[in-house]
Amino acid sequence: MPSQLARDADFSAFEGRDGKRTAHKTVLDARQRLTSSSGTRSDYDFQLMHDYADSRLGATLPMAAIVGILATLSSFWVPLVFSALWAGMVIAGLLVVVLTARRFKHSDPNKFSATKWKTSFVAAETAFGIALSLLALFTLVGNPADLAPVMFAMVLVSVAANAVAAHTLPPATLASTLPVTVTVAGTLIAFGGTLNYTLAAVAICGEVFFLFLARQLHASELETISHQAEKDTLIGELEEAREMSDEARRHAEQANIAKSQFLATMSHELRTPLNAIIGFSEVLKSELLGPHQVPQYKEYAGDIHSSGQHLLNLINELLDLSRIEAGKYELNEEVVSLADIAEDCRRMMELRAKSKGIELVFSIGDNLPKLWGDERAIRQVLLNLLSNAIKFTPQNGRVTLVVQRSADGGQLISVKDNGPGIPENEIETVLSSFGQGSLAQKTAEQGAGLGLPIVQKIMDLHQGRFDLFSKLRFGTEVIATFPRARVMDAVAPVVQRRNRLEIYSEAG
């Protein structure tokens, strides 16, 4: 129950932090939109204008080349001096746009003003658009009937080129394309005739289409910038979370080291006087110095001795757990017989089982080979499992100890009882350090809750696994499995081959 409350508290805290983060992001977005000149976030305005400046600077030479080609083609219908004059004025307008974009690129981003730069760009594009619209003056020096298709084609090319180059700033697109479209379309309408009306209508439709295309490109660019900003924000949050996680991990490691050092120091300090208490209480209990005049003293000495032994076992478990968590628990591995260790542990626990009227059943598989492991650690595993089973099994119950082969060729220890069982939601608590189930606390003698965690860690050191299966009112089964690699018959014998002829050097 405490662990569940802790998890609920952590989840509530996480939801609270997530809600605060969402609210902060919403307020920030609203503030950015209020300070923006285009209805988007103000930092998006800077990025869009930055992209516009890059696009205009990158398209300078292509636009100049297009103007030159259009002027050259128009010279077939108008005098060369007029086409060259028009080209010079258009390039001058383009130069104004380029200089404005270059000035923006060299400006201080911290002093960015969306309204100021938007006005500057629109003014420069308007000058450029008016220069393009002077195309309609060609009709003063040329044949209008011949110039109508030429002006129409030049309008479409200039509108298309400017719509693509200035799409990240829609007002600038409109300022650079609308003057030439209006003037040329008006000129064509003034000429009269079905063809000219049609060309004027197509020019206006082309203007509308390219403005729509520029708007779509602007929306796509805005969405890309938005996704990039979200990605950057997410990366920043992940980096912050990683730093917080690293800091929490360092604190946890320091706390764990401090805890292990404290447990080791206190355990050693307690064992010295405790050994004296156990020794003297054993002398008093056995009446080595003579019988007690008061019979209750012998009973009290026995209580002191048993309590001292219980406390010593608890201290030993604390020491083992602290050594394992500190990485100082080293296995003294050798060839051992799992069946023999199990038999010894069964004999040690049999008297305790009989005192509670519990039937202790022992089953060993046939022809079990030797095992490579730490005998003391394996013995501790068996004693902890048997002790828990006997402790939590009621009188006249049954505990079954099985040692046999596992399905993958390893060896396993199974201890099964018909005790009260463990609720499913408490299994995680039981397997944690100092964790105890609610039913276990009510139906059995008190313990520290270190037995199963120590078993788990010892099995991990043996590269094995530990499984606990329990059902309320039906009992519990724990299985400790050693891997096949630790079974001695799983290791192929080493054969040393010798040559039939061995030559020994007689040289000293």
Coordinates of C-alpha atoms in Angstrom, one line a residue:
M1 CA 0.0 0.0 0.0
P2 CA 2.7 2.6 0.8
S3 CA 4.4 1.9 -2.5
Q4 CA 1.1 2.3 -4.3
L5 CA 0.6 5.6 -2.6
A6 CA 4.1 6.7 -3.6
R7 CA 3.5 5.8 -7.2
D8 CA 0.2 7.7 -7.2
A9 CA 1.9 10.7 -5.7
D10 CA 4.7 10.5 -8.3
F11 CA 2.1 10.2 -11.1
S12 CA 0.1 13.2 -9.7
A13 CA 3.4 15.2 -9.5
F14 CA 4.2 14.3 -13.1
E15 CA 0.7 15.3 -14.2
G16 CA 1.1 18.6 -12.3
R17 CA 4.5 19.3 -14.0
D18 CA 3.1 18.4 -17.4
G19 CA 0.1 20.7 -16.9
K20 CA 2.2 23.6 -15.8
R21 CA 4.5 23.0 -18.8
T22 CA 1.4 23.0 -21.2
A23 CA 0.0 26.2 -19.6
H24 CA 3.4 27.9 -19.8
K25 CA 3.7 27.0 -23.5
T26 CA 0.1 28.2 -24.2
V27 CA 0.8 31.6 -22.6
L28 CA 4.1 31.9 -24.4
D29 CA 2.4 31.2 -27.8
A30 CA -0.3 33.7 -27.1
R31 CA 2.2 36.4 -26.1
Q32 CA 4.2 35.7 -29.2
R33 CA 1.2 36.0 -31.4
L34 CA 0.1 39.3 -29.8
T35 CA 3.6 40.8 -30.5
S36 CA 3.7 39.5 -34.0
S37 CA 2.9 41.5 -37.1
S38 CA 1.5 38.6 -39.1
G39 CA -0.6 36.7 -36.6
T40 CA 2.1 34.0 -36.1
R41 CA 4.7 33.9 -33.3
S42 CA 7.2 36.8 -33.4
D43 CA 10.1 34.4 -33.6
Y44 CA 8.5 32.8 -36.6
D45 CA 8.3 36.3 -38.2
F46 CA 12.1 36.6 -37.9
Q47 CA 12.7 33.2 -39.4
L48 CA 10.3 33.9 -42.3
M49 CA 11.9 37.2 -43.1
H50 CA 15.3 35.6 -42.8
D51 CA 14.3 33.0 -45.3
Y52 CA 12.9 35.8 -47.5
A53 CA 16.2 37.7 -47.4
D54 CA 18.1 34.5 -48.3
S55 CA 15.7 33.7 -51.2
R56 CA 16.0 37.2 -52.6
L57 CA 19.8 37.3 -52.3
G58 CA 20.1 33.8 -53.9
A59 CA 17.8 34.7 -56.7
T60 CA 19.5 38.0 -57.6
L61 CA 21.5 36.7 -60.5
P62 CA 18.7 34.6 -62.0
M63 CA 16.3 37.5 -61.8
A64 CA 18.8 39.8 -63.4
A65 CA 19.3 37.2 -66.2
I66 CA 15.5 37.0 -66.7
V67 CA 15.3 40.7 -67.0
G68 CA 18.1 40.8 -69.5
I69 CA 16.5 38.0 -71.6
L70 CA 13.1 39.8 -71.5
A71 CA 14.8 43.1 -72.6
T72 CA 16.7 41.4 -75.4
L73 CA 13.5 39.7 -76.7
S74 CA 11.5 42.9 -76.5
S75 CA 14.1 44.7 -78.6
F76 CA 12.7 43.0 -81.6
W77 CA 9.5 45.1 -81.3
V78 CA 10.8 48.3 -79.6
P79 CA 13.9 50.3 -80.1
L80 CA 16.9 48.9 -78.2
V81 CA 17.4 52.0 -76.2
F82 CA 14.0 51.8 -74.7
S83 CA 14.3 48.1 -73.8
A84 CA 17.8 48.8 -72.3
L85 CA 16.4 51.7 -70.3
W86 CA 13.5 49.5 -69.0
A87 CA 16.0 46.7 -68.0
G88 CA 18.2 49.3 -66.2
M89 CA 15.3 50.6 -64.2
V90 CA 14.1 47.1 -63.3
I91 CA 17.6 46.0 -62.2
A92 CA 17.9 49.2 -60.1
G93 CA 14.6 48.3 -58.4
L94 CA 16.0 44.8 -57.9
L95 CA 19.2 46.3 -56.4
V96 CA 17.0 48.2 -53.9
V97 CA 15.5 44.9 -52.8
V98 CA 18.9 43.2 -52.6
L99 CA 20.4 46.0 -50.5
T100 CA 17.4 45.9 -48.1
A101 CA 17.8 42.1 -47.7
R102 CA 21.5 42.4 -47.2
R103 CA 21.0 45.1 -44.5
F104 CA 18.5 42.8 -42.8
K105 CA 21.1 40.0 -42.8
H106 CA 23.7 42.2 -41.1
S107 CA 21.3 43.6 -38.5
D108 CA 21.3 42.6 -34.8
P109 CA 18.7 39.8 -34.2
N110 CA 18.2 41.0 -30.7
K111 CA 16.9 44.4 -32.0
F112 CA 14.6 42.8 -34.5
S113 CA 11.3 44.7 -35.2
A114 CA 8.9 42.8 -37.4
T115 CA 6.9 45.9 -38.3
K116 CA 9.9 47.9 -39.3
W117 CA 11.5 45.3 -41.6
K118 CA 8.1 44.3 -43.1
T119 CA 7.5 47.9 -44.1
S120 CA 11.1 48.2 -45.5
F121 CA 10.7 45.0 -47.6
V122 CA 7.3 45.9 -48.9
A123 CA 8.5 49.4 -49.9
A124 CA 11.5 47.9 -51.7
E125 CA 9.3 45.4 -53.5
T126 CA 6.9 48.1 -54.4
A127 CA 9.7 50.1 -56.1
F128 CA 10.7 46.9 -57.9
G129 CA 7.1 46.2 -59.0
I130 CA 6.7 49.8 -60.3
A131 CA 9.9 49.4 -62.3
L132 CA 8.5 46.2 -63.8
S133 CA 5.2 47.9 -64.6
L134 CA 7.0 50.5 -66.9
L135 CA 6.8 47.6 -69.4
A136 CA 3.4 49.1 -70.4
L137 CA 5.2 52.2 -71.8
F138 CA 6.6 50.1 -74.7
T139 CA 3.3 50.7 -76.4
L140 CA 4.3 54.3 -76.9
V141 CA 7.2 53.4 -79.2
G142 CA 5.9 50.2 -80.7
N143 CA 3.0 48.6 -82.5
P144 CA 0.4 47.7 -79.9
A145 CA -1.0 44.8 -81.9
D146 CA 2.5 43.2 -82.0
L147 CA 3.4 44.1 -78.4
A148 CA 0.2 42.6 -76.7
P149 CA 1.4 39.0 -76.7
V150 CA 4.9 40.0 -75.9
M151 CA 3.8 42.1 -72.8
F152 CA 1.5 39.3 -71.7
A153 CA 4.3 36.7 -71.8
M154 CA 6.7 39.1 -70.0
V155 CA 4.1 39.7 -67.3
L156 CA 3.6 36.0 -66.7
V157 CA 7.3 35.3 -66.4
S158 CA 8.0 38.2 -64.0
V159 CA 5.0 37.4 -61.9
A160 CA 6.0 33.7 -61.6
A161 CA 9.6 34.5 -60.8
N162 CA 8.7 37.1 -58.1
A163 CA 6.0 34.8 -56.5
V164 CA 8.5 32.0 -56.0
A165 CA 11.3 34.3 -54.8
A166 CA 9.2 36.2 -52.3
H167 CA 6.8 33.6 -51.1
T168 CA 7.8 33.7 -47.5
L169 CA 6.5 37.3 -47.2
P170 CA 3.1 37.5 -48.9
P171 CA 2.8 41.3 -48.7
A172 CA 6.1 41.6 -50.5
T173 CA 4.9 39.2 -53.2
L174 CA 1.8 41.3 -53.8
A175 CA 3.8 44.5 -53.9
S176 CA 6.2 43.1 -56.5
T177 CA 3.6 41.5 -58.9
L178 CA 0.5 43.6 -58.6
P179 CA 1.7 46.8 -60.3
V180 CA 2.9 45.1 -63.5
T181 CA -0.2 43.0 -63.7
V182 CA -2.6 45.9 -63.3
T183 CA -0.8 48.2 -65.7
V184 CA -0.3 45.6 -68.5
A185 CA -3.9 44.3 -68.0
G186 CA -5.2 47.8 -68.1
T187 CA -3.2 48.6 -71.3
L188 CA -4.5 45.4 -73.0
I189 CA -8.1 46.3 -72.1
A190 CA -7.5 49.9 -73.4
F191 CA -6.4 48.4 -76.8
G192 CA -9.7 46.6 -77.1
G193 CA -10.4 43.5 -79.1
T194 CA -11.2 39.9 -78.1
L195 CA -7.6 38.8 -78.1
N196 CA -6.5 41.6 -75.8
Y197 CA -9.4 41.1 -73.5
T198 CA -8.6 37.5 -73.2
L199 CA -4.9 38.2 -72.6
A200 CA -5.8 40.7 -69.9
A201 CA -8.2 38.2 -68.2
V202 CA -5.5 35.5 -68.3
A203 CA -2.9 37.9 -66.9
I204 CA -5.2 38.7 -64.0
C205 CA -6.0 35.0 -63.4
G206 CA -2.3 34.3 -63.5
E207 CA -1.7 36.9 -60.9
V208 CA -4.4 35.4 -58.7
F209 CA -3.0 31.9 -59.2
F210 CA 0.6 32.8 -58.4
L211 CA -0.5 34.8 -55.3
F212 CA -2.4 31.7 -54.2
L213 CA 0.6 29.5 -54.9
A214 CA 2.8 31.9 -52.9
R215 CA 0.3 31.8 -50.0
Q216 CA 0.5 28.0 -50.1
L217 CA 4.3 28.0 -50.1
H218 CA 4.2 30.5 -47.2
A219 CA 1.9 28.2 -45.2
S220 CA 4.1 25.2 -45.9
E221 CA 7.2 27.2 -44.9
L222 CA 5.4 28.3 -41.7
E223 CA 4.5 24.7 -40.9
T224 CA 8.1 23.6 -41.4
I225 CA 9.3 26.3 -39.1
S226 CA 6.7 25.4 -36.5
H227 CA 7.7 21.7 -36.6
Q228 CA 11.4 22.7 -36.3
A229 CA 10.6 24.9 -33.3
E230 CA 8.7 22.0 -31.7
K231 CA 11.5 19.7 -32.4
D232 CA 14.0 22.1 -30.9
T233 CA 11.8 22.6 -27.8
L234 CA 11.4 18.8 -27.5
I235 CA 15.2 18.3 -27.8
G236 CA 15.7 21.0 -25.1
E237 CA 13.2 19.4 -22.8
L238 CA 14.8 16.0 -23.4
E239 CA 18.3 17.5 -22.6
E240 CA 16.9 19.1 -19.5
A241 CA 15.3 15.8 -18.5
R242 CA 18.5 13.9 -19.1
E243 CA 20.4 16.4 -17.0
M244 CA 17.9 16.1 -14.2
S245 CA 18.0 12.3 -14.5
D246 CA 21.8 12.3 -14.3
E247 CA 21.7 14.6 -11.3
A248 CA 19.0 12.3 -9.6
R249 CA 21.1 9.3 -10.4
R250 CA 24.2 10.8 -8.9
H251 CA 22.3 11.7 -5.8
A252 CA 20.8 8.2 -5.6
E253 CA 24.2 6.6 -6.0
Q254 CA 25.7 8.8 -3.3
A255 CA 22.8 8.0 -1.0
N256 CA 23.2 4.3 -1.8
I257 CA 26.9 4.4 -1.0
A258 CA 26.3 6.3 2.2
K259 CA 23.6 3.8 3.2
S260 CA 25.8 0.8 2.4
Q261 CA 28.7 2.4 4.4
F262 CA 26.4 3.1 7.3
L263 CA 25.0 -0.4 7.3
A264 CA 28.4 -2.0 7.1
T265 CA 29.8 0.2 9.9
M266 CA 26.8 -0.2 12.2
S267 CA 26.6 -3.9 11.5
H268 CA 30.3 -4.4 12.4
E269 CA 29.9 -2.3 15.5
L270 CA 26.8 -4.3 16.6
R271 CA 28.3 -7.7 16.0
T272 CA 31.1 -7.3 18.6
P273 CA 28.8 -6.8 21.7
L274 CA 26.2 -9.1 20.2
N275 CA 28.6 -12.1 20.1
A276 CA 29.4 -11.5 23.8
I277 CA 25.6 -11.5 24.6
I278 CA 25.0 -14.7 22.6
G279 CA 28.0 -16.4 24.3
F280 CA 27.1 -15.4 27.8
S281 CA 23.5 -16.2 27.3
E282 CA 24.4 -19.7 26.0
V283 CA 26.5 -20.2 29.2
L284 CA 23.6 -19.2 31.4
K285 CA 21.2 -21.3 29.4
S286 CA 23.3 -24.4 29.6
E287 CA 24.0 -23.8 33.3
L288 CA 27.8 -24.4 32.9
L289 CA 28.5 -22.5 36.1
G290 CA 25.9 -24.3 38.1
P291 CA 22.1 -24.6 38.2
H292 CA 20.0 -21.5 38.6
Q293 CA 18.3 -21.1 42.0
V294 CA 15.3 -19.5 40.1
P295 CA 14.1 -21.8 37.2
Q296 CA 12.8 -18.8 35.3
Y297 CA 16.4 -17.5 34.9
K298 CA 17.1 -20.4 32.5
E299 CA 14.0 -19.5 30.5
Y300 CA 15.1 -15.9 30.3
A301 CA 18.6 -16.9 29.2
G302 CA 17.1 -19.0 26.4
D303 CA 15.0 -16.0 25.3
I304 CA 18.1 -13.8 25.3
H305 CA 20.0 -16.4 23.3
S306 CA 17.3 -16.8 20.7
S307 CA 16.8 -13.1 20.4
G308 CA 20.5 -12.6 20.0
Q309 CA 20.7 -15.2 17.3
H310 CA 17.7 -13.5 15.5
L311 CA 19.5 -10.2 15.7
L312 CA 22.7 -11.7 14.5
N313 CA 21.0 -13.2 11.5
L314 CA 19.4 -9.8 10.7
I315 CA 22.8 -8.1 10.9
N316 CA 24.4 -10.7 8.6
E317 CA 21.6 -10.2 6.1
L318 CA 22.1 -6.4 6.2
L319 CA 25.8 -7.0 5.7
D320 CA 25.2 -9.3 2.7
L321 CA 22.7 -6.9 1.2
S322 CA 25.0 -3.9 1.6
R323 CA 28.0 -5.8 0.1
I324 CA 25.9 -7.0 -2.9
E325 CA 24.6 -3.4 -3.6
A326 CA 28.1 -2.0 -3.2
G327 CA 29.4 -4.6 -5.7
K328 CA 31.7 -6.1 -3.0
Y329 CA 30.0 -9.5 -2.8
E330 CA 32.4 -11.9 -4.6
L331 CA 31.5 -15.5 -5.3
N332 CA 33.9 -18.2 -4.2
E333 CA 33.1 -20.6 -7.0
E334 CA 33.9 -24.3 -7.0
V335 CA 32.3 -27.6 -8.0
V336 CA 29.4 -28.3 -5.7
S337 CA 26.5 -30.7 -5.5
L338 CA 23.1 -29.0 -5.4
A339 CA 21.5 -32.1 -4.2
D340 CA 23.9 -32.5 -1.2
I341 CA 23.5 -28.8 -0.2
A342 CA 19.7 -29.2 -0.4
E343 CA 19.9 -32.3 1.8
D344 CA 22.0 -30.5 4.4
C345 CA 19.6 -27.6 4.5
R346 CA 16.6 -29.9 4.7
R347 CA 18.1 -31.6 7.8
M348 CA 18.8 -28.2 9.4
M349 CA 15.2 -27.0 8.9
E350 CA 13.5 -30.3 9.6
L351 CA 13.4 -29.8 13.4
R352 CA 11.9 -26.3 12.9
A353 CA 9.3 -27.7 10.6
K354 CA 8.3 -30.5 13.0
S355 CA 7.9 -28.1 15.9
K356 CA 5.1 -26.4 13.8
G357 CA 3.7 -29.7 12.7
I358 CA 4.6 -29.0 9.1
E359 CA 5.4 -31.9 6.7
L360 CA 8.7 -31.2 4.8
V361 CA 8.8 -33.2 1.6
F362 CA 12.1 -33.5 -0.3
S363 CA 12.4 -34.7 -3.9
I364 CA 15.7 -35.0 -5.9
G365 CA 16.0 -35.6 -9.6
D366 CA 18.0 -38.6 -10.9
N367 CA 21.7 -38.4 -11.8
L368 CA 22.1 -34.7 -11.2
P369 CA 25.6 -33.6 -12.2
K370 CA 27.8 -31.2 -10.2
L371 CA 27.3 -27.5 -10.4
W372 CA 29.8 -24.6 -10.6
G373 CA 28.9 -22.0 -8.0
D374 CA 29.5 -20.6 -4.5
E375 CA 28.5 -23.2 -1.9
R376 CA 27.9 -20.7 0.9
A377 CA 25.7 -18.5 -1.3
I378 CA 23.7 -21.4 -2.6
R379 CA 23.2 -22.7 0.9
Q380 CA 22.0 -19.2 1.9
V381 CA 19.5 -19.3 -1.0
L382 CA 18.1 -22.6 0.2
L383 CA 17.9 -21.7 3.8
N384 CA 16.2 -18.4 3.1
L385 CA 13.6 -20.1 0.8
L386 CA 12.9 -22.9 3.3
S387 CA 12.8 -20.5 6.2
N388 CA 10.3 -18.3 4.5
A389 CA 8.1 -21.3 3.5
I390 CA 8.1 -22.7 7.0
K391 CA 7.6 -19.3 8.6
F392 CA 4.5 -18.5 6.5
T393 CA 2.9 -22.0 6.4
P394 CA 0.4 -22.6 9.1
Q395 CA 0.5 -25.6 11.4
N396 CA -0.2 -29.0 9.8
G397 CA 0.8 -27.5 6.5
R398 CA 3.1 -28.9 3.8
V399 CA 6.4 -27.6 2.3
T400 CA 7.9 -29.3 -0.7
L401 CA 11.5 -28.9 -1.7
V402 CA 12.4 -30.1 -5.3
V403 CA 15.8 -30.2 -6.9
Q404 CA 15.9 -31.2 -10.5
R405 CA 16.9 -30.4 -14.1
S406 CA 15.4 -27.3 -15.7
A407 CA 13.8 -27.3 -19.2
D408 CA 16.9 -25.7 -20.7
G409 CA 19.4 -28.2 -19.2
G410 CA 20.2 -26.2 -16.1
Q411 CA 19.3 -27.0 -12.5
L412 CA 16.5 -25.5 -10.4
I413 CA 15.4 -25.4 -6.8
S414 CA 11.7 -25.3 -6.1
V415 CA 10.2 -24.6 -2.7
K416 CA 6.4 -24.8 -2.6
D417 CA 4.1 -24.3 0.4
N418 CA 0.3 -24.2 1.0
G419 CA 0.4 -21.1 3.2
P420 CA -1.8 -18.0 2.9
G421 CA -0.2 -16.8 -0.4
I422 CA 0.6 -13.3 -1.5
P423 CA -1.8 -10.9 -3.1
E424 CA -0.8 -10.1 -6.7
N425 CA -0.4 -6.4 -6.1
E426 CA 2.1 -7.1 -3.2
I427 CA 4.5 -9.3 -5.0
E428 CA 6.6 -6.4 -6.1
T429 CA 6.7 -5.1 -2.5
V430 CA 7.7 -8.5 -1.2
L431 CA 10.6 -8.7 -3.6
S432 CA 11.9 -5.3 -2.7
S433 CA 14.4 -4.7 0.2
F434 CA 12.6 -4.5 3.6
G435 CA 9.3 -5.2 1.9
Q436 CA 6.7 -7.3 3.6
G437 CA 3.2 -8.3 2.5
S438 CA 0.2 -7.4 4.6
L439 CA -1.0 -11.0 5.2
A440 CA 2.6 -12.1 6.0
Q441 CA 2.8 -9.5 8.7
K442 CA -0.4 -10.8 10.3
T443 CA 0.1 -14.5 10.0
A444 CA 3.8 -15.1 10.6
E445 CA 6.6 -14.0 12.9
Q446 CA 8.2 -10.8 12.1
G447 CA 11.2 -10.5 9.7
A448 CA 13.2 -7.8 8.1
G449 CA 12.1 -8.5 4.5
L450 CA 15.6 -9.1 3.2
G451 CA 15.5 -12.8 2.5
L452 CA 14.0 -12.7 -1.0
P453 CA 16.0 -9.7 -2.2
I454 CA 19.2 -11.4 -1.2
V455 CA 18.2 -14.6 -3.0
Q456 CA 17.4 -12.5 -6.1
K457 CA 20.8 -10.8 -6.0
I458 CA 22.7 -14.1 -5.4
M459 CA 20.9 -15.7 -8.4
D460 CA 21.8 -12.7 -10.5
L461 CA 25.5 -13.1 -9.5
H462 CA 25.2 -16.8 -10.7
Q463 CA 23.6 -15.6 -14.0
G464 CA 20.5 -17.4 -13.0
R465 CA 16.9 -16.3 -12.5
F466 CA 14.4 -16.2 -9.6
D467 CA 10.7 -16.6 -10.0
L468 CA 7.9 -16.2 -7.5
F469 CA 4.4 -17.6 -8.2
S470 CA 1.7 -17.0 -5.6
K471 CA -2.1 -17.1 -5.3
L472 CA -4.1 -15.9 -2.4
R473 CA -5.2 -18.8 -0.1
F474 CA -3.5 -21.4 -2.3
G475 CA 0.1 -20.9 -1.3
T476 CA 3.4 -19.8 -2.9
E477 CA 6.1 -21.4 -5.1
V478 CA 9.5 -19.9 -5.5
I479 CA 11.9 -21.2 -8.2
A480 CA 15.7 -20.5 -8.3
T481 CA 17.2 -21.6 -11.7
F482 CA 20.9 -22.0 -12.4
P483 CA 21.8 -21.7 -16.1
R484 CA 23.0 -24.6 -18.2
A485 CA 26.4 -23.1 -18.5
R486 CA 27.0 -23.8 -14.8
V487 CA 26.1 -27.5 -15.0
M488 CA 29.4 -29.4 -15.3
D489 CA 28.2 -31.9 -17.9
A490 CA 27.3 -29.0 -20.2
V491 CA 31.0 -28.1 -20.5
A492 CA 32.8 -30.1 -23.2
P493 CA 36.0 -31.9 -21.8
V494 CA 39.3 -30.4 -22.7
V495 CA 41.4 -32.8 -24.7
Q496 CA 45.1 -32.1 -25.0
R497 CA 46.6 -33.6 -28.1
R498 CA 50.3 -34.5 -28.2
N499 CA 52.4 -35.3 -31.2
R500 CA 53.5 -38.9 -31.6
L501 CA 57.1 -37.7 -31.9
E502 CA 58.4 -35.3 -29.3
I503 CA 61.9 -33.9 -29.8
Y504 CA 63.7 -32.7 -26.8
S505 CA 66.7 -30.4 -27.2
E506 CA 69.8 -31.5 -25.5
A507 CA 71.2 -28.1 -25.4
G508 CA 71.8 -26.8 -21.9

